[in-house]
């Protein structure tokens, strides 16, 4: 008689449910069904013949060749000098800054043939990398530009560090150059700063908001650049969408109000991409 295979000799995953069920019985442990695995879903066969299905609200793994790898949003420098997350559901590309960066988008996200992003329109300082974020210091006097990669895209905000910086005439109108491949940005159907991005056939592929700003009066040691904390004072901005720009008009009374606590965060874009498993956000409150 032949002894049953040791658990270590039985794979922990199988291509189909029937094989996975046999493996699970032999191992005495759950076995992953490869054909049912997606960025958000997983099906495991149990030793008793049952199956367990799990669905995550956001992607937890991404394809790398024939294999799945865990999502890893840590930024790394790519061969072309740009930065991007190590393993993310969407291709997100950040500018390294420096001479010549005026011609590039600060940040852009790619899904198939569609690309959208925002540019600064002038050379950026070299980016300072910190985990999942990049900071371009002093893009204006007393103002930093900060981008963060998220599970579904990225955020891009201006951080106005002092009241003196908030009084600058350069903050009355701030034009961000739009980067668009096979899409076009329009005023959205809703009120305020709604944006709509349509592909060449007119189908909406992105939507969002470019009207949010807030101060740092709330929270307790919160990182306000990732979104307003409880208690932060908020204001709305005017938004103008041009052929190749999105221009925001920060609330000047809010910036000058003595009750406003600096830093103040100006959020120039919240674009959402419907990708089937949720949304990609180029940010908002």
mmCIF file of C-alpha atoms in Angstrom:
data_model
loop_
_atom_site.group_PDB
_atom_site.id
_atom_site.type_symbol
_atom_site.label_atom_id
_atom_site.label_comp_id
_atom_site.label_asym_id
_atom_site.label_seq_id
_atom_site.Cartn_x
_atom_site.Cartn_y
_atom_site.Cartn_z
ATOM 1 C CA UNK A 1 0.000 0.000 0.000
ATOM 2 C CA UNK A 2 1.106 3.565 -0.769
ATOM 3 C CA UNK A 3 1.047 6.071 2.047
ATOM 4 C CA UNK A 4 -1.059 9.232 1.435
ATOM 5 C CA UNK A 5 0.966 12.235 0.301
ATOM 6 C CA UNK A 6 2.272 14.572 2.978
ATOM 7 C CA UNK A 7 0.455 17.901 3.320
ATOM 8 C CA UNK A 8 3.524 19.729 2.005
ATOM 9 C CA UNK A 9 3.297 17.719 -1.235
ATOM 10 C CA UNK A 10 -0.321 18.763 -1.881
ATOM 11 C CA UNK A 11 -0.634 22.251 -3.428
ATOM 12 C CA UNK A 12 -2.389 24.978 -1.488
ATOM 13 C CA UNK A 13 -4.213 26.107 -4.643
ATOM 14 C CA UNK A 14 -5.871 24.371 -7.577
ATOM 15 C CA UNK A 15 -7.143 25.449 -11.005
ATOM 16 C CA UNK A 16 -10.777 24.386 -10.452
ATOM 17 C CA UNK A 17 -13.270 23.569 -7.706
ATOM 18 C CA UNK A 18 -13.167 19.775 -8.065
ATOM 19 C CA UNK A 19 -9.372 19.632 -7.824
ATOM 20 C CA UNK A 20 -9.334 22.119 -4.966
ATOM 21 C CA UNK A 21 -11.842 19.992 -3.055
ATOM 22 C CA UNK A 22 -9.646 16.884 -3.421
ATOM 23 C CA UNK A 23 -6.562 18.810 -2.336
ATOM 24 C CA UNK A 24 -8.374 20.256 0.671
ATOM 25 C CA UNK A 25 -9.428 16.790 1.832
ATOM 26 C CA UNK A 26 -5.861 15.514 1.456
ATOM 27 C CA UNK A 27 -4.313 18.510 3.219
ATOM 28 C CA UNK A 28 -6.940 18.867 5.909
ATOM 29 C CA UNK A 29 -6.730 22.610 5.182
ATOM 30 C CA UNK A 30 -8.543 25.058 2.872
ATOM 31 C CA UNK A 31 -7.284 25.257 -0.716
ATOM 32 C CA UNK A 32 -7.656 28.302 -2.997
ATOM 33 C CA UNK A 33 -9.605 27.917 -6.268
ATOM 34 C CA UNK A 34 -7.445 29.760 -8.792
ATOM 35 C CA UNK A 35 -10.107 30.156 -11.484
ATOM 36 C CA UNK A 36 -12.369 32.024 -9.040
ATOM 37 C CA UNK A 37 -9.654 34.388 -7.794
ATOM 38 C CA UNK A 38 -9.838 38.066 -8.756
ATOM 39 C CA UNK A 39 -8.435 41.312 -7.366
ATOM 40 C CA UNK A 40 -11.252 41.335 -4.806
ATOM 41 C CA UNK A 41 -12.684 37.784 -4.691
ATOM 42 C CA UNK A 42 -11.437 34.417 -3.501
ATOM 43 C CA UNK A 43 -13.033 30.987 -3.224
ATOM 44 C CA UNK A 44 -11.550 28.250 -1.040
ATOM 45 C CA UNK A 45 -12.419 24.577 -0.831
ATOM 46 C CA UNK A 46 -12.679 23.214 2.709
ATOM 47 C CA UNK A 47 -11.684 19.724 3.924
ATOM 48 C CA UNK A 48 -15.336 18.858 4.687
ATOM 49 C CA UNK A 49 -16.376 19.381 1.052
ATOM 50 C CA UNK A 50 -17.853 22.857 1.521
ATOM 51 C CA UNK A 51 -16.620 26.090 -0.039
ATOM 52 C CA UNK A 52 -16.024 29.543 1.421
ATOM 53 C CA UNK A 53 -16.375 32.693 -0.702
ATOM 54 C CA UNK A 54 -14.817 35.986 0.381
ATOM 55 C CA UNK A 55 -15.227 39.339 -1.331
ATOM 56 C CA UNK A 56 -13.213 42.394 -0.323
ATOM 57 C CA UNK A 57 -14.513 45.935 -0.745
ATOM 58 C CA UNK A 58 -11.246 46.964 -2.432
ATOM 59 C CA UNK A 59 -8.534 45.104 -4.351
ATOM 60 C CA UNK A 60 -6.157 43.102 -2.170
ATOM 61 C CA UNK A 61 -4.049 41.542 -4.950
ATOM 62 C CA UNK A 62 -2.956 42.323 -8.496
ATOM 63 C CA UNK A 63 -1.695 40.250 -11.403
ATOM 64 C CA UNK A 64 2.026 40.016 -12.098
ATOM 65 C CA UNK A 65 2.459 37.699 -15.069
ATOM 66 C CA UNK A 66 0.784 34.405 -14.196
ATOM 67 C CA UNK A 67 0.809 35.080 -10.466
ATOM 68 C CA UNK A 68 -1.104 37.172 -7.950
ATOM 69 C CA UNK A 69 0.831 39.458 -5.611
ATOM 70 C CA UNK A 70 -0.460 41.468 -2.639
ATOM 71 C CA UNK A 71 -1.235 45.148 -3.207
ATOM 72 C CA UNK A 72 1.777 47.267 -2.255
ATOM 73 C CA UNK A 73 1.348 51.037 -2.601
ATOM 74 C CA UNK A 74 4.918 51.915 -1.601
ATOM 75 C CA UNK A 75 6.379 54.191 -4.252
ATOM 76 C CA UNK A 76 9.404 53.166 -6.274
ATOM 77 C CA UNK A 77 11.387 54.906 -8.973
ATOM 78 C CA UNK A 78 10.846 53.471 -12.432
ATOM 79 C CA UNK A 79 13.430 53.130 -15.238
ATOM 80 C CA UNK A 80 12.163 56.334 -16.922
ATOM 81 C CA UNK A 81 12.687 58.308 -13.696
ATOM 82 C CA UNK A 82 9.017 58.572 -12.738
ATOM 83 C CA UNK A 83 7.542 57.152 -9.547
ATOM 84 C CA UNK A 84 4.731 54.645 -9.150
ATOM 85 C CA UNK A 85 3.366 52.120 -6.655
ATOM 86 C CA UNK A 86 5.024 48.706 -6.516
ATOM 87 C CA UNK A 87 1.762 46.795 -7.040
ATOM 88 C CA UNK A 88 -1.553 48.618 -7.532
ATOM 89 C CA UNK A 89 -4.813 47.883 -9.378
ATOM 90 C CA UNK A 90 -4.314 50.917 -11.616
ATOM 91 C CA UNK A 91 -1.198 52.292 -13.272
ATOM 92 C CA UNK A 92 -0.421 55.516 -11.395
ATOM 93 C CA UNK A 93 2.494 57.680 -12.545
ATOM 94 C CA UNK A 94 4.063 60.566 -10.591
ATOM 95 C CA UNK A 95 6.539 63.125 -11.892
ATOM 96 C CA UNK A 96 9.988 63.154 -10.231
ATOM 97 C CA UNK A 97 10.067 66.938 -10.565
ATOM 98 C CA UNK A 98 13.165 68.858 -11.533
ATOM 99 C CA UNK A 99 14.116 70.648 -14.780
ATOM 100 C CA UNK A 100 11.766 69.907 -17.672
ATOM 101 C CA UNK A 101 8.938 68.656 -15.444
ATOM 102 C CA UNK A 102 6.623 71.447 -16.601
ATOM 103 C CA UNK A 103 5.873 69.360 -19.677
ATOM 104 C CA UNK A 104 4.667 66.365 -17.641
ATOM 105 C CA UNK A 105 1.603 65.711 -15.533
ATOM 106 C CA UNK A 106 2.298 65.867 -11.817
ATOM 107 C CA UNK A 107 0.179 62.756 -11.466
ATOM 108 C CA UNK A 108 -1.821 60.650 -13.887
ATOM 109 C CA UNK A 109 -3.715 57.414 -13.814
ATOM 110 C CA UNK A 110 -3.993 54.989 -16.705
ATOM 111 C CA UNK A 111 -6.761 52.488 -17.364
ATOM 112 C CA UNK A 112 -6.567 50.807 -20.723
ATOM 113 C CA UNK A 113 -6.461 53.503 -23.410
ATOM 114 C CA UNK A 114 -7.774 56.204 -21.078
ATOM 115 C CA UNK A 115 -5.472 58.515 -19.123
ATOM 116 C CA UNK A 116 -6.272 61.514 -16.977
ATOM 117 C CA UNK A 117 -4.201 63.656 -14.653
ATOM 118 C CA UNK A 118 -3.289 67.139 -13.524
ATOM 119 C CA UNK A 119 -0.162 69.164 -14.243
ATOM 120 C CA UNK A 120 1.378 72.205 -12.599
ATOM 121 C CA UNK A 121 2.402 73.989 -15.809
ATOM 122 C CA UNK A 122 5.859 74.988 -14.571
ATOM 123 C CA UNK A 123 8.930 73.088 -13.447
ATOM 124 C CA UNK A 124 8.494 71.382 -10.094
ATOM 125 C CA UNK A 125 11.097 71.116 -7.356
ATOM 126 C CA UNK A 126 12.570 67.616 -7.047
ATOM 127 C CA UNK A 127 10.078 65.336 -5.328
ATOM 128 C CA UNK A 128 10.614 64.272 -1.725
ATOM 129 C CA UNK A 129 9.503 60.646 -1.311
ATOM 130 C CA UNK A 130 7.920 59.331 1.877
ATOM 131 C CA UNK A 131 6.335 55.876 1.619
ATOM 132 C CA UNK A 132 3.208 56.312 -0.503
ATOM 133 C CA UNK A 133 3.502 60.088 -0.943
ATOM 134 C CA UNK A 134 5.560 62.666 -2.815
ATOM 135 C CA UNK A 135 5.945 66.297 -1.804
ATOM 136 C CA UNK A 136 7.098 69.059 -4.134
ATOM 137 C CA UNK A 137 8.145 71.764 -1.655
ATOM 138 C CA UNK A 138 7.551 75.474 -2.205
ATOM 139 C CA UNK A 139 5.856 75.333 -5.602
ATOM 140 C CA UNK A 140 4.693 78.780 -4.509
ATOM 141 C CA UNK A 141 6.087 80.730 -1.547
ATOM 142 C CA UNK A 142 4.848 78.919 1.559
ATOM 143 C CA UNK A 143 2.908 76.361 -0.500
ATOM 144 C CA UNK A 144 3.728 72.670 -1.059
ATOM 145 C CA UNK A 145 2.186 70.381 -3.658
ATOM 146 C CA UNK A 146 1.592 66.870 -2.314
ATOM 147 C CA UNK A 147 0.443 63.691 -4.046
ATOM 148 C CA UNK A 148 -0.409 60.346 -2.479
ATOM 149 C CA UNK A 149 -1.103 57.015 -4.118
ATOM 150 C CA UNK A 150 -4.296 55.312 -2.923
ATOM 151 C CA UNK A 151 -5.762 51.876 -3.504
ATOM 152 C CA UNK A 152 -7.849 53.254 -6.375
ATOM 153 C CA UNK A 153 -5.713 56.059 -7.767
ATOM 154 C CA UNK A 154 -4.134 59.115 -6.199
ATOM 155 C CA UNK A 155 -4.727 62.385 -4.379
ATOM 156 C CA UNK A 156 -3.254 65.755 -5.286
ATOM 157 C CA UNK A 157 -3.479 68.769 -2.963
ATOM 158 C CA UNK A 158 -1.866 72.128 -2.339
ATOM 159 C CA UNK A 159 -0.808 72.731 1.255
ATOM 160 C CA UNK A 160 -0.844 76.442 2.167
ATOM 161 C CA UNK A 161 1.376 76.508 5.233
ATOM 162 C CA UNK A 162 0.882 80.021 6.647
ATOM 163 C CA UNK A 163 -1.568 82.914 6.634
ATOM 164 C CA UNK A 164 1.082 84.978 4.871
ATOM 165 C CA UNK A 165 1.203 82.425 2.083
ATOM 166 C CA UNK A 166 -2.615 82.399 2.003
ATOM 167 C CA UNK A 167 -2.640 86.124 1.252
ATOM 168 C CA UNK A 168 -0.667 85.668 -1.981
ATOM 169 C CA UNK A 169 -2.331 86.930 -5.137
ATOM 170 C CA UNK A 170 -1.221 83.695 -6.819
ATOM 171 C CA UNK A 171 -3.872 81.843 -4.816
ATOM 172 C CA UNK A 172 -6.745 83.881 -6.227
ATOM 173 C CA UNK A 173 -6.845 81.715 -9.364
ATOM 174 C CA UNK A 174 -4.928 78.454 -9.648
ATOM 175 C CA UNK A 175 -4.875 76.773 -13.045
ATOM 176 C CA UNK A 176 -3.976 73.089 -13.269
ATOM 177 C CA UNK A 177 -3.161 71.787 -16.720
ATOM 178 C CA UNK A 178 -5.210 68.705 -17.538
ATOM 179 C CA UNK A 179 -3.515 65.637 -18.943
ATOM 180 C CA UNK A 180 -5.965 63.652 -21.062
ATOM 181 C CA UNK A 181 -5.458 60.740 -23.435
ATOM 182 C CA UNK A 182 -8.563 59.584 -25.353
ATOM 183 C CA UNK A 183 -10.747 61.528 -22.902
ATOM 184 C CA UNK A 184 -11.943 65.086 -22.363
ATOM 185 C CA UNK A 185 -12.854 66.953 -19.176
ATOM 186 C CA UNK A 186 -16.236 68.735 -19.024
ATOM 187 C CA UNK A 187 -18.308 70.577 -16.470
ATOM 188 C CA UNK A 188 -20.410 67.911 -14.760
ATOM 189 C CA UNK A 189 -24.196 67.847 -14.484
ATOM 190 C CA UNK A 190 -24.269 68.616 -10.763
ATOM 191 C CA UNK A 191 -23.749 71.824 -8.766
ATOM 192 C CA UNK A 192 -20.462 73.348 -7.619
ATOM 193 C CA UNK A 193 -17.241 71.817 -8.867
ATOM 194 C CA UNK A 194 -18.616 68.723 -10.574
ATOM 195 C CA UNK A 195 -16.377 67.386 -13.335
ATOM 196 C CA UNK A 196 -17.135 64.820 -16.005
ATOM 197 C CA UNK A 197 -14.542 63.047 -18.141
ATOM 198 C CA UNK A 198 -15.792 61.309 -21.280
ATOM 199 C CA UNK A 199 -14.002 59.059 -23.743
ATOM 200 C CA UNK A 200 -13.995 59.610 -27.490
ATOM 201 C CA UNK A 201 -17.384 57.918 -27.895
ATOM 202 C CA UNK A 202 -18.927 60.211 -25.271
ATOM 203 C CA UNK A 203 -19.164 57.591 -22.542
ATOM 204 C CA UNK A 204 -18.420 58.927 -19.033
ATOM 205 C CA UNK A 205 -15.297 57.234 -17.664
ATOM 206 C CA UNK A 206 -14.365 59.638 -14.871
ATOM 207 C CA UNK A 207 -16.303 62.040 -12.692
ATOM 208 C CA UNK A 208 -15.454 64.133 -9.710
ATOM 209 C CA UNK A 209 -15.267 67.398 -7.823
ATOM 210 C CA UNK A 210 -12.724 70.205 -7.719
ATOM 211 C CA UNK A 211 -14.336 72.500 -5.170
ATOM 212 C CA UNK A 212 -13.032 71.444 -1.746
ATOM 213 C CA UNK A 213 -10.721 73.256 0.681
ATOM 214 C CA UNK A 214 -10.324 72.939 4.444
ATOM 215 C CA UNK A 215 -8.168 74.103 7.328
ATOM 216 C CA UNK A 216 -6.429 72.265 10.200
ATOM 217 C CA UNK A 217 -8.562 73.336 13.151
ATOM 218 C CA UNK A 218 -9.910 69.864 13.947
ATOM 219 C CA UNK A 219 -8.484 66.464 14.698
ATOM 220 C CA UNK A 220 -5.642 65.575 17.030
ATOM 221 C CA UNK A 221 -2.344 65.142 15.260
ATOM 222 C CA UNK A 222 -4.209 64.293 12.068
ATOM 223 C CA UNK A 223 -2.614 64.410 8.635
ATOM 224 C CA UNK A 224 -5.038 66.883 7.099
ATOM 225 C CA UNK A 225 -3.631 66.412 3.598
ATOM 226 C CA UNK A 226 -5.341 63.013 3.397
ATOM 227 C CA UNK A 227 -8.753 64.633 3.854
ATOM 228 C CA UNK A 228 -10.455 66.904 6.369
ATOM 229 C CA UNK A 229 -10.452 65.698 9.965
ATOM 230 C CA UNK A 230 -13.447 66.029 12.274
ATOM 231 C CA UNK A 231 -13.739 69.664 13.226
ATOM 232 C CA UNK A 232 -11.803 71.114 10.307
ATOM 233 C CA UNK A 233 -13.420 74.226 8.892
ATOM 234 C CA UNK A 234 -14.335 73.831 5.239
ATOM 235 C CA UNK A 235 -15.057 76.083 2.281
ATOM 236 C CA UNK A 236 -16.088 75.692 -1.318
ATOM 237 C CA UNK A 237 -14.120 76.936 -4.308
ATOM 238 C CA UNK A 238 -15.254 78.137 -7.677
ATOM 239 C CA UNK A 239 -14.227 75.939 -10.600
ATOM 240 C CA UNK A 240 -13.677 76.770 -14.258
ATOM 241 C CA UNK A 241 -13.071 74.022 -16.818
ATOM 242 C CA UNK A 242 -11.214 75.073 -19.934
ATOM 243 C CA UNK A 243 -10.076 73.200 -23.013
ATOM 244 C CA UNK A 244 -6.923 72.006 -21.272
ATOM 245 C CA UNK A 245 -7.143 73.374 -17.727
ATOM 246 C CA UNK A 246 -9.103 73.047 -14.534
ATOM 247 C CA UNK A 247 -8.935 76.353 -12.645
ATOM 248 C CA UNK A 248 -9.945 76.641 -8.998
ATOM 249 C CA UNK A 249 -10.792 79.893 -7.242
ATOM 250 C CA UNK A 250 -10.082 79.498 -3.507
ATOM 251 C CA UNK A 251 -12.369 81.274 -1.057
ATOM 252 C CA UNK A 252 -10.406 84.432 -0.233
ATOM 253 C CA UNK A 253 -12.497 85.270 2.833
ATOM 254 C CA UNK A 254 -11.757 81.808 4.223
ATOM 255 C CA UNK A 255 -8.024 82.237 3.652
ATOM 256 C CA UNK A 256 -8.053 85.651 5.374
ATOM 257 C CA UNK A 257 -10.365 84.695 8.252
ATOM 258 C CA UNK A 258 -8.496 84.898 11.598
ATOM 259 C CA UNK A 259 -10.409 81.789 12.708
ATOM 260 C CA UNK A 260 -8.822 79.762 9.902
ATOM 261 C CA UNK A 261 -6.103 77.471 11.211
ATOM 262 C CA UNK A 262 -3.171 76.880 8.898
ATOM 263 C CA UNK A 263 -2.069 74.805 7.056
ATOM 264 C CA UNK A 264 -4.999 75.077 4.670
ATOM 265 C CA UNK A 265 -5.459 72.307 2.106
ATOM 266 C CA UNK A 266 -6.686 73.129 -1.395
ATOM 267 C CA UNK A 267 -7.983 70.101 -3.277
ATOM 268 C CA UNK A 268 -7.906 70.798 -7.028
ATOM 269 C CA UNK A 269 -9.381 67.525 -8.221
ATOM 270 C CA UNK A 270 -11.536 64.587 -7.270
ATOM 271 C CA UNK A 271 -11.883 62.391 -10.319
ATOM 272 C CA UNK A 272 -13.497 58.988 -9.989
ATOM 273 C CA UNK A 273 -12.989 56.158 -12.454
ATOM 274 C CA UNK A 274 -15.495 53.319 -12.531
ATOM 275 C CA UNK A 275 -13.322 50.248 -13.024
ATOM 276 C CA UNK A 276 -15.738 47.499 -12.131
ATOM 277 C CA UNK A 277 -14.385 46.779 -8.634
ATOM 278 C CA UNK A 278 -15.049 50.182 -7.115
ATOM 279 C CA UNK A 279 -13.728 53.617 -7.922
ATOM 280 C CA UNK A 280 -10.447 55.280 -8.664
ATOM 281 C CA UNK A 281 -10.101 58.594 -6.919
ATOM 282 C CA UNK A 282 -7.899 61.465 -7.918
ATOM 283 C CA UNK A 283 -9.271 62.733 -4.655
ATOM 284 C CA UNK A 284 -11.748 64.542 -2.608
ATOM 285 C CA UNK A 285 -13.187 65.280 0.745
#
